[in-house]
Coordinates of C-alpha atoms in Angstrom, one line a residue:
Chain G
X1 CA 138.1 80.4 215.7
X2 CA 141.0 82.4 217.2
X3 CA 144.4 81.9 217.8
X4 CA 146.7 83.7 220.3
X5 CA 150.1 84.4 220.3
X6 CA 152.8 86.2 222.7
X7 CA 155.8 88.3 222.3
X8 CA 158.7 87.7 224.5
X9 CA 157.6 91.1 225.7
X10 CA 154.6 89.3 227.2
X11 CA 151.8 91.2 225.0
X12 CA 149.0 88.9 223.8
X13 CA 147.7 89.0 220.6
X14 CA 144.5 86.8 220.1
X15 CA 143.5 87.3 216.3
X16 CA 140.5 87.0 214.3
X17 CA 141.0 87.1 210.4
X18 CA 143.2 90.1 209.9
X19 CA 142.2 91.8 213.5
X20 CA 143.9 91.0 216.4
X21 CA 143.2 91.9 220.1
X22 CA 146.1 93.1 222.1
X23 CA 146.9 92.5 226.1
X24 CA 149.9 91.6 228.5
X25 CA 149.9 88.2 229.7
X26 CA 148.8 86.9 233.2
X27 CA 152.5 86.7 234.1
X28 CA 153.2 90.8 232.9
X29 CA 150.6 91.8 235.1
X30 CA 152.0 89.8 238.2
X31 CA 155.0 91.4 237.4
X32 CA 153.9 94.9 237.5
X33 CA 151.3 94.6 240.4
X34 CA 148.5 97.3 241.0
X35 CA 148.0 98.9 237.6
X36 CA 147.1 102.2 238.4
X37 CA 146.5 104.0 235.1
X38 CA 146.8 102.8 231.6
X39 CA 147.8 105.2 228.3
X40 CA 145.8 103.8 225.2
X41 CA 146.7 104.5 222.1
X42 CA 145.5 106.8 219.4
X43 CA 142.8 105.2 217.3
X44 CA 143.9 105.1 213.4
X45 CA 147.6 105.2 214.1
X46 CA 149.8 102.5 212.3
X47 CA 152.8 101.6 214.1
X48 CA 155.6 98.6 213.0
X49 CA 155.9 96.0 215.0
X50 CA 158.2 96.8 218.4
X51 CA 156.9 100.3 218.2
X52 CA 155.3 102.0 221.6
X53 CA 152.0 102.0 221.4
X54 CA 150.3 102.1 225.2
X55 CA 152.1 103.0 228.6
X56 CA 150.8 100.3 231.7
X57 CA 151.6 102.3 235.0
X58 CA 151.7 100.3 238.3
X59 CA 152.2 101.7 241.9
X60 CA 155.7 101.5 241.0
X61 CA 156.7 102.3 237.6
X62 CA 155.5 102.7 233.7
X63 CA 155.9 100.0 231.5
X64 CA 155.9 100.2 227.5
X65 CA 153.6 98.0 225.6
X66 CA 155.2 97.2 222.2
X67 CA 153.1 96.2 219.0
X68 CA 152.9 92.2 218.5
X69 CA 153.3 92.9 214.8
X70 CA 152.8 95.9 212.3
X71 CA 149.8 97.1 212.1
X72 CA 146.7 99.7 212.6
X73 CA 144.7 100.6 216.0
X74 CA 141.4 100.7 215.3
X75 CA 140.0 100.4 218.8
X76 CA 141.2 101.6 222.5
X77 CA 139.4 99.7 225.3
X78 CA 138.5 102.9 227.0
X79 CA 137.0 101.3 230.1
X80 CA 140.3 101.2 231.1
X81 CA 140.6 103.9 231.6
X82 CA 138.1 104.1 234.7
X83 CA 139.5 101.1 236.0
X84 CA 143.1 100.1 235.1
X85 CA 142.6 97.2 237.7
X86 CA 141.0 95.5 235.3
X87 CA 144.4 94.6 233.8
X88 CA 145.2 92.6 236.7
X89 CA 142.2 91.2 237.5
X90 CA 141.4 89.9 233.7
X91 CA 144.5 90.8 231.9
X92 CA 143.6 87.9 229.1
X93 CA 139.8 89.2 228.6
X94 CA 138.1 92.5 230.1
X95 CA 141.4 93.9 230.7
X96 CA 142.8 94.1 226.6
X97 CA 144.3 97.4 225.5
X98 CA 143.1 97.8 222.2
X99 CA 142.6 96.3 218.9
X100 CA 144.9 96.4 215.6
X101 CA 144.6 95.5 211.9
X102 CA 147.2 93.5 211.2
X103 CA 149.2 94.0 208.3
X104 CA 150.6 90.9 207.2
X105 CA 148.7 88.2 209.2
X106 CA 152.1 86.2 207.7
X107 CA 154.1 87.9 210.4
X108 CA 152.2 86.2 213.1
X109 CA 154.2 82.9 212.4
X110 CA 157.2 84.9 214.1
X111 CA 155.5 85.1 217.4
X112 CA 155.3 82.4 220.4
X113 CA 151.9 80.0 220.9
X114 CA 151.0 79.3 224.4
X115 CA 153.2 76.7 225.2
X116 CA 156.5 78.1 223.9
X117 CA 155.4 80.9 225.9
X118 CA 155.2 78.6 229.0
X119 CA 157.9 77.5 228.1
X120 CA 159.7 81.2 228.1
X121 CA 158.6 82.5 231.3
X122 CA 159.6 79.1 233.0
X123 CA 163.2 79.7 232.0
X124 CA 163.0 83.6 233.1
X125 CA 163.7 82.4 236.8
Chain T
X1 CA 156.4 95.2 227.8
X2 CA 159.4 96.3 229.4
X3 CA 160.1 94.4 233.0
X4 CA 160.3 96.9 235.7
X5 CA 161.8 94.4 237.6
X6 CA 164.5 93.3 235.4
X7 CA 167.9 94.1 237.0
X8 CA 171.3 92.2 236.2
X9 CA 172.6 93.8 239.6
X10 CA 172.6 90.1 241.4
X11 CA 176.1 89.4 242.2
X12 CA 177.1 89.8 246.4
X13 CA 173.8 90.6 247.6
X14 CA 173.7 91.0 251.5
X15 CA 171.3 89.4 253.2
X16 CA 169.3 90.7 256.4
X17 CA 168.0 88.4 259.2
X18 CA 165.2 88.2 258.0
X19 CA 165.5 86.8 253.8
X20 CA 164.3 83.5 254.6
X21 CA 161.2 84.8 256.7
X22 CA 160.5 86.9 253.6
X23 CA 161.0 84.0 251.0
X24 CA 158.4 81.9 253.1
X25 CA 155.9 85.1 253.3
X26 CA 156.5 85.1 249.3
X27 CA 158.2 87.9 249.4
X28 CA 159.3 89.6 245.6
X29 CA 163.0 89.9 246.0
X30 CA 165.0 93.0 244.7
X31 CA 168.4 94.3 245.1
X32 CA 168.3 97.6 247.3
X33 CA 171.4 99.2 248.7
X34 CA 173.3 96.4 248.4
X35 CA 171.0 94.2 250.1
X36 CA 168.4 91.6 248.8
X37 CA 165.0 93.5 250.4
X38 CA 161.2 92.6 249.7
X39 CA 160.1 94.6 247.2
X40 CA 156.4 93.0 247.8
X41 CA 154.8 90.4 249.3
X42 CA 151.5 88.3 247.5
X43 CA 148.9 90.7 249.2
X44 CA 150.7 93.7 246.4
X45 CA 151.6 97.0 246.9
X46 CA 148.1 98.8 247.0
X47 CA 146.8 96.3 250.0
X48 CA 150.2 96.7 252.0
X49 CA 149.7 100.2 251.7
X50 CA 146.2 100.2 253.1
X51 CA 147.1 97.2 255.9
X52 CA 149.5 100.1 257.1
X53 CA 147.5 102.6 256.8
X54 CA 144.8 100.8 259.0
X55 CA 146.0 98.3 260.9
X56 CA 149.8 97.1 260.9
X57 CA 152.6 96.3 258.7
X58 CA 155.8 95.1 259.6
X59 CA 159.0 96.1 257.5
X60 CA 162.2 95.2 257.6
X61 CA 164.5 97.9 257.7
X62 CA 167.6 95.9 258.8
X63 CA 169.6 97.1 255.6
X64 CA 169.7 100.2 257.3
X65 CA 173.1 101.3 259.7
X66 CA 173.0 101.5 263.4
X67 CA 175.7 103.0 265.4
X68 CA 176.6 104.2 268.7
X69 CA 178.7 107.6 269.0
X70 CA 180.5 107.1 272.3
X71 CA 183.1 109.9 273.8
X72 CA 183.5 112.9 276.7
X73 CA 180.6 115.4 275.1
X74 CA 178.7 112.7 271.9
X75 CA 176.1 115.7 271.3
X76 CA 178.8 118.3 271.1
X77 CA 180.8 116.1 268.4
X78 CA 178.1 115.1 266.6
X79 CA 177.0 118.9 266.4
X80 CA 179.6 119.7 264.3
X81 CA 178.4 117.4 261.7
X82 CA 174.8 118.0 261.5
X83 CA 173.1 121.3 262.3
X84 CA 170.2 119.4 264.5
X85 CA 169.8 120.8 268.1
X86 CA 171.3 117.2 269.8
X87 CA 172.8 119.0 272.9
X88 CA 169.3 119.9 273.3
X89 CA 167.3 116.6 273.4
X90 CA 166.7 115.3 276.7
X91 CA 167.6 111.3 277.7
X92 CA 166.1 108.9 275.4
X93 CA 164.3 111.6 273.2
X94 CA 165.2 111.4 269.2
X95 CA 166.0 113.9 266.3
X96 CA 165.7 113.8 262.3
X97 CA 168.6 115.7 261.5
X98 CA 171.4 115.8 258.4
X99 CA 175.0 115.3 258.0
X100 CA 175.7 118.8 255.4
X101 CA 179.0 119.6 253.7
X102 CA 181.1 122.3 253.2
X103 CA 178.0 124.0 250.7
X104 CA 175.2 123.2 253.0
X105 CA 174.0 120.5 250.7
X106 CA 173.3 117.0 252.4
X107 CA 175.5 114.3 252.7
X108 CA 172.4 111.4 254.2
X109 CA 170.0 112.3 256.7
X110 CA 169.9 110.4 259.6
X111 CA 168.0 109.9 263.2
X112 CA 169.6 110.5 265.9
X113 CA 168.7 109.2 269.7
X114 CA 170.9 110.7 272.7
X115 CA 170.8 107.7 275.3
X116 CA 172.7 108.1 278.8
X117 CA 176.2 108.0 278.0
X118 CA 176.2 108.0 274.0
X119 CA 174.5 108.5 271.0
X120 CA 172.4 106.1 269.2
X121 CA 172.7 106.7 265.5
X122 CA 170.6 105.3 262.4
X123 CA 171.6 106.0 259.0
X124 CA 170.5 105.3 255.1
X125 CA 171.4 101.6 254.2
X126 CA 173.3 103.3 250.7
X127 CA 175.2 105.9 252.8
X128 CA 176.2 103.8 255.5
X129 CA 179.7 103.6 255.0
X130 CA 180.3 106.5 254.1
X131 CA 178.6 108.2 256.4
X132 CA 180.6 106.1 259.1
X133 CA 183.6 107.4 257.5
X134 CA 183.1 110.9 257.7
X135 CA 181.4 110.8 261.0
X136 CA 184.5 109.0 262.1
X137 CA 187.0 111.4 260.3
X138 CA 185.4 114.6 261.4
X139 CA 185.2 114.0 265.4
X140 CA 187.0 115.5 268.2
X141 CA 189.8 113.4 269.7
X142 CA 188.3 110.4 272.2
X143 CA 185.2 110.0 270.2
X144 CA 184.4 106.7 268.3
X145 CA 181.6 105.2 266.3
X146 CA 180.9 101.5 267.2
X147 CA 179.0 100.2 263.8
X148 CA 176.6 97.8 265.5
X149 CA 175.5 94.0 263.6
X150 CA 171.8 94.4 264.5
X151 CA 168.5 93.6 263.0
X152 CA 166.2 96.3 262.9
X153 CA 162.0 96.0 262.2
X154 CA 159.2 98.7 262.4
X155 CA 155.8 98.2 263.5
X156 CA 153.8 100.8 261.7
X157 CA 150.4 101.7 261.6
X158 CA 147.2 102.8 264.0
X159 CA 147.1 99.2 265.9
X160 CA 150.9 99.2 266.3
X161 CA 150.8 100.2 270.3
X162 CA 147.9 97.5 270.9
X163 CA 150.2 94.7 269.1
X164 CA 153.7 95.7 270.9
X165 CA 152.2 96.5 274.2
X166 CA 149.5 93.1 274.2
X167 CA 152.9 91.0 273.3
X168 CA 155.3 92.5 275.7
X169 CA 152.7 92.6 278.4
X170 CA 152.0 93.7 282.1
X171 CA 153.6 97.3 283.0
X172 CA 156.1 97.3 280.9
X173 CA 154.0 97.2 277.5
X174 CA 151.8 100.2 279.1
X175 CA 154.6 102.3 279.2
X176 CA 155.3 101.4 275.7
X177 CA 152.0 101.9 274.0
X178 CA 152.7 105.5 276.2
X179 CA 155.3 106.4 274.9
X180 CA 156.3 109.8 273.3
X181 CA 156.7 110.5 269.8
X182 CA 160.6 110.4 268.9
X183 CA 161.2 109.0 272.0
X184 CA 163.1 105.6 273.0
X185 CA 162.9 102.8 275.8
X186 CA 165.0 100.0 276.5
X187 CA 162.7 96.7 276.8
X188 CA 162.5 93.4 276.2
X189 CA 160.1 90.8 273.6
X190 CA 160.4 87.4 275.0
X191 CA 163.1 88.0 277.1
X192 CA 165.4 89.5 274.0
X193 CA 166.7 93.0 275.0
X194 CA 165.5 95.4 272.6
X195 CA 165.9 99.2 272.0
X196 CA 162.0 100.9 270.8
X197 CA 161.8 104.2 269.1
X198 CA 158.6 105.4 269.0
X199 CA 159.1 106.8 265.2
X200 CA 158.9 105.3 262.0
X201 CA 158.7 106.3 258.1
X202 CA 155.1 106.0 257.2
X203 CA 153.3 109.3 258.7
X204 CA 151.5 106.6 261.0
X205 CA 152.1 106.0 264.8
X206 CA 154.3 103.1 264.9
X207 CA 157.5 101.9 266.2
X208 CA 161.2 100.4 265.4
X209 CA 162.9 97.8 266.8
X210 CA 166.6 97.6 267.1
X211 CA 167.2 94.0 268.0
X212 CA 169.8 91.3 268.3
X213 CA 170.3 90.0 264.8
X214 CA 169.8 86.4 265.9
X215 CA 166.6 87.0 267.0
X216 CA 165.5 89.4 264.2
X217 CA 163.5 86.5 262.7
X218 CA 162.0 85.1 265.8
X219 CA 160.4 88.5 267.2
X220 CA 159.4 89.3 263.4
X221 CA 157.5 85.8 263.3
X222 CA 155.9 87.0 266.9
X223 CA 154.7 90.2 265.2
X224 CA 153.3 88.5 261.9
X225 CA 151.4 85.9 264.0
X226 CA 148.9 88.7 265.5
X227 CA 146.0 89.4 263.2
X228 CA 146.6 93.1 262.7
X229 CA 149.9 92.4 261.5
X230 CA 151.1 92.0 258.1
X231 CA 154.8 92.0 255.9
X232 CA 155.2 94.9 253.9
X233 CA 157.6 95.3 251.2
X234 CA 159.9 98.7 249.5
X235 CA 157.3 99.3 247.1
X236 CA 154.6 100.4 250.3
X237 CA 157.1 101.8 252.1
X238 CA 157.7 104.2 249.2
X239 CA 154.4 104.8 248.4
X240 CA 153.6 105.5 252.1
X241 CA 156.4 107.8 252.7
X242 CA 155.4 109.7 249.9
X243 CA 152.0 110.5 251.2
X244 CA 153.3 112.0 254.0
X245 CA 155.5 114.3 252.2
X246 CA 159.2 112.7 254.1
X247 CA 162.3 112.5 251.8
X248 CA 163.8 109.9 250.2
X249 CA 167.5 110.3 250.4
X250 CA 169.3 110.2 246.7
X251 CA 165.5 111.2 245.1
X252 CA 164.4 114.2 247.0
X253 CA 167.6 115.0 248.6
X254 CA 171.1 115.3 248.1
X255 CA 174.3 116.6 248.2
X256 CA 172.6 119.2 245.7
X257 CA 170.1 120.2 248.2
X258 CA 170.1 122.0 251.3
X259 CA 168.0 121.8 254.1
X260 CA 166.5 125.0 253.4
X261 CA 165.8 124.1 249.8
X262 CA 164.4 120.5 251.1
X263 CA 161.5 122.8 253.4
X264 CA 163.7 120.8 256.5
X265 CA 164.2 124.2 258.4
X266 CA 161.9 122.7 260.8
X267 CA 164.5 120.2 261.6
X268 CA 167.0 123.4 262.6
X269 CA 166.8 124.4 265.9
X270 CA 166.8 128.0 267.4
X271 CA 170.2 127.9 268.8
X272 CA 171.9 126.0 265.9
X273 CA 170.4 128.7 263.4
X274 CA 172.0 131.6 265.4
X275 CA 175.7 129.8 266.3
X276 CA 176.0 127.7 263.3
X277 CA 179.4 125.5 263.7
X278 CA 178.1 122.8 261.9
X279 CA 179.5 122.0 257.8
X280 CA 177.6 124.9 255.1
X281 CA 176.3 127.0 257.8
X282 CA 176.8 130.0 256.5
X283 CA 175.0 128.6 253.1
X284 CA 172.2 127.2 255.1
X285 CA 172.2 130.5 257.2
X286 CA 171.7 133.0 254.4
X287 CA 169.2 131.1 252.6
X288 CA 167.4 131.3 256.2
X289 CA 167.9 135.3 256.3
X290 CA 167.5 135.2 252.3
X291 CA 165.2 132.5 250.8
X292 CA 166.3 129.6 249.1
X293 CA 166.3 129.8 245.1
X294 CA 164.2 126.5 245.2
X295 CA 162.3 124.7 247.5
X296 CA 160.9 121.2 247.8
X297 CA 156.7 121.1 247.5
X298 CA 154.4 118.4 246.7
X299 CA 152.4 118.1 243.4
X300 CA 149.2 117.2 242.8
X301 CA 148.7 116.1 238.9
X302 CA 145.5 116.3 237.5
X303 CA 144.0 113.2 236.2
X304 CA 145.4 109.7 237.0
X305 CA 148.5 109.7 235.0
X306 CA 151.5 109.5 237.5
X307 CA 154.4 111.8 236.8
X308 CA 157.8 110.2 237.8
X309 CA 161.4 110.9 239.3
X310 CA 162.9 113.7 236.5
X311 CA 159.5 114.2 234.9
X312 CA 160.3 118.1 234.0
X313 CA 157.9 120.9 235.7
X314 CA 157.0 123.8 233.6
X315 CA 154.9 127.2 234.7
X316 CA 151.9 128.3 232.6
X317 CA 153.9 129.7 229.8
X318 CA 155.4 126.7 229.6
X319 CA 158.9 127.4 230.8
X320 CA 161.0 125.3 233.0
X321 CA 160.9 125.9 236.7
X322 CA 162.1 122.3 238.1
X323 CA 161.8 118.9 238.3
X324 CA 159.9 115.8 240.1
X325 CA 162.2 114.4 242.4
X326 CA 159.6 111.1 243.8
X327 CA 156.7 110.5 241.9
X328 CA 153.6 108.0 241.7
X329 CA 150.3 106.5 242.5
X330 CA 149.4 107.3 246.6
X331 CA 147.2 104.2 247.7
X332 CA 145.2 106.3 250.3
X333 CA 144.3 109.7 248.1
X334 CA 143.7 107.4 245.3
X335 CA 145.1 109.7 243.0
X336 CA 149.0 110.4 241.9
X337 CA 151.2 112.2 243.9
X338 CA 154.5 113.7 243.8
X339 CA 157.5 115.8 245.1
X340 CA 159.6 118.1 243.5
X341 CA 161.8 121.4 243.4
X342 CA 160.4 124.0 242.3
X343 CA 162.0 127.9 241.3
X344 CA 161.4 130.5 244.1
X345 CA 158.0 132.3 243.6
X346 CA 156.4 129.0 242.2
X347 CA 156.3 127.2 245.3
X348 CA 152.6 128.5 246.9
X349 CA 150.0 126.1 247.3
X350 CA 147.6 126.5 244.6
X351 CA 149.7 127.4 241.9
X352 CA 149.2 126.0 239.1
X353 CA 151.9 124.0 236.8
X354 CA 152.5 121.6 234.0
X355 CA 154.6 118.5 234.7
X356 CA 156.2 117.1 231.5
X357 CA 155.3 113.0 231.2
X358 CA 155.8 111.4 227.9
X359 CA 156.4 114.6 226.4
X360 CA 152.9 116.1 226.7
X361 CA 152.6 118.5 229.5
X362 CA 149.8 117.4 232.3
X363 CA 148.1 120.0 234.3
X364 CA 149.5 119.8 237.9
X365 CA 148.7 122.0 241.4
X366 CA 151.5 123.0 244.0
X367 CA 150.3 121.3 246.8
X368 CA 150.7 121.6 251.1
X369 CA 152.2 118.6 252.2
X370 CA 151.7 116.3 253.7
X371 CA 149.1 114.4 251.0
X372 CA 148.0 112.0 254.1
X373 CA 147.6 113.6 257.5
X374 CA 150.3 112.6 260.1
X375 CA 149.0 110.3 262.8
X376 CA 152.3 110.6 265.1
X377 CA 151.3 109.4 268.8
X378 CA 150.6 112.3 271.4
X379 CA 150.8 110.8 274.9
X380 CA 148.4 112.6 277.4
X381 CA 150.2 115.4 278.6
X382 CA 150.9 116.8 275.3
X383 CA 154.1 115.7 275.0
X384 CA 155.9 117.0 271.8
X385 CA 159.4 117.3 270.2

């Protein structure tokens, strides 16, 4: 069974034992409108957590996606990059960036559930 | 992810006549300019874009300055200022032209109408002051600039004509689906006096509306109630603007650039190139006789990453020859597109660069703008400016 958490940088991370699947939230990608071209990251990299890891380009501008917690890549979803609309249209499923092995699944503890996420995007406006 | 649309500029936003009709549309607010615009409406950027590009869109350009240039000879003042042929233009026929300085770089550029008795003027919301100012400072004695409170709204896109013309009816909405590119009529929507120009920002055929500020909201409802009509927001208008290859003022030029440099020696007439009198005219005038040391082109980059405002552009060895001035996604080539200067030499179509993004240098082409064809209107006889 797993568990997701957010980042008050609206990334997603939905984990499963020590991997966990990486997104932005519903909420990012209404945000950012048309996504236009997404930059995965580089398979077998390990970044801390805050680092750059993916660039999400709309119409408009490119945003940074930031990693949830420390941790490896092990997997791009490369169908994204054929169509990047599939970050608006499905940003919590079809449209996830990649996935990472976490490093201390401890560090997760740190990070939002989905109601004190609610909760944080509520009090943005 | 960092918030594009995080801003903490908020405080003593102007509002236009029309920020309530855009709130109800669900409009995504933004400061622009000073002014709380639409940045884009539900429908997103990608369908706005398209809507114009096929049907309609309505945008609110009300943040920009209108101004009437009264006085004995308006086209021979405002001549000094800008190095446009105005003295040239006959009665209600319209001119993109620049106010230069002293070094032939440009100060705004701006449209300029030459009606009866004066000059209709329409300016850059950002610049609008200033350029008031300067205008104001730089005229011959019994000239004055009248800075006028109206709302102003273009109609753009292939079923503009058949929208304006089918609500203003009879004759009179004949004449205006007739009439000439960069041209201007005085008419009336629901029995509100309005001033057309048939011009508009998009490379479509399309129109604006200067009209009384009061009744910006009503005739804007009128417009968004016919099917082929929808609101468009900034971020369309942008991405529209830079398909057809036309300048963004304080991105792709500037007190920096000259005409020459911009590729706007189109916008110079014949007589104005030979007499000059207008501010940097011997700047812009040798560059004309000599070449310009860079020049504006558009920029084709290979693959779909977008290359942004400053992104550096390299040559094949891999050394600096200028920058991206407007970058992004264009809706309509499905593909990213750009603007930027470029060296002298580099500047052919086909030439092949490299465009800096992220640090790692993307393959890029020196392309012929514009990306989108122009569909201006051509009325019957040919008419042309």
């Amino acid at each position: 069974m797993s568990k997701t958490y957010f980042t008050e940088d609206h990334e997603w991370v939905s984990v499963d034992g020590d991997i966990g699947t990486v997104g932005i939230t519903d909420f990012a990608q209404q945000q950012l409108g048309d996504v236009v071209f997404v930059e995965l990251p580089e398979v077998g990299k390990s970044l801390d957590k805050g680092a750059e890891v993916a660039v999400v380009e709309s119409v408009k501008a490119a945003s940074e996606i930031y990693m949830p917690v420390a941790g490896e890549v092990t997997e791009a979803n490369d169908a994204l990059a054929d169509d990047p609309s599939t970050v608006n249209s499905d940003p919590t499923g079809a449209g996830w960036f990649m996935k990472i092995k976490i490093a201390d699944t401890g560090a997760l503890d740190g990070l939002m559930d989905e109601k004190a996420y609610e909760a944080f995007v509520e009090g943005l406006d | 992810m960092t918030d594009p649309t995080t801003t903490d500029n908020t405080d003593a936003l102007k509002a236009t006549p029309l920020n309530a009709l855009h709130r109800a549309h669900g409009a995504r607010m933004v400061p622009f300019a000073g002014y709380e615009m639409p940045v884009q409406f539900p429908a997103g950027i990608m369908k706005e874009h398209a809507q114009t590009r096929n049907a309609a869109g309505l945008f609110d350009v009300s943040h920009m300055g209108q101004a009437i240039l009264r006085g004995p000879d308006p086209e021979a003042a405002i001549e000094t200022l800008v190095p446009g042929n105005i003295a040239g233009l006959k009665t209600d026929r319209m001119r993109y032209t620049q106010l230069t300085n002293v070094k032939g770089g440009i100060l705004d550029d701006l449209m300029v109408t030459r009606r009866a008795d004066h000059l209709f003027l329409v300016v850059n919301a950002a610049c609008k002051d200033d350029d008031i100012a300067h205008i104001r400072s730089g005229l011959p004695a019994g000239h004055e600039v009248e800075v006028l409170d109206r709302g102003l709204l273009a109609l753009q896109g292939p079923q503009a004509a058949a929208v304006l013309s089918r609500l203003i009816g009879s004759a009179e909405g004949d004449a205006v689906a007739q009439m000439p590119f960069m041209s201007c009529r005085d008419s009336a929507f629901d029995g509100v006096e309005v001033l057309i120009s048939r011009c508009g920002y998009t490379g479509e055929d399309g129109y604006e509306l200067s009209v009384p500020s009061d009744k910006a909201a009503g005739i804007a409802e009128r417009l968004l109630d016919q099917p082929e009509v929808e609101p468009i927001g900034l971020g369309a208008r942008d991405s529209l603007r830079l398909e057809a290859g036309l300048c963004l003022y304080g991105h792709d030029i500037d007190t920096t650039t000259t005409p020459i440099e911009a590729d706007l020696a189109w916008s110079i007439g014949k007589r104005r190139r030979e007499e000059g009198g207008f501010p940097g005219a011997s700047v812009i005038q040798q560059q004309l006789r000599d070449g310009a040391p860079r020049r504006r082109v558009g920029i084709r980059p290979e693959g779909r990453a977008p290359a942004r405002e400053g992104a550096v552009i390299v040559d094949e060895n891999g050394a600096e020859i200028g920058r991206v001035t407007s970058g992004g996604f264009g809706p309509t080539v499905q593909a990213p597109v750009a603007m930027g200067y470029v060296a002298a030499g580099h500047d052919a179509p086909g030439t092949r660069i490299g465009l800096v993004v992220r640090g790692k240098t993307v393959p890029a082409t020196i392309a012929a703008l514009p990306f989108v064809p122009q569909n201006y209107f051509r009325s019957a006889a040919g008419s042309k400016t």
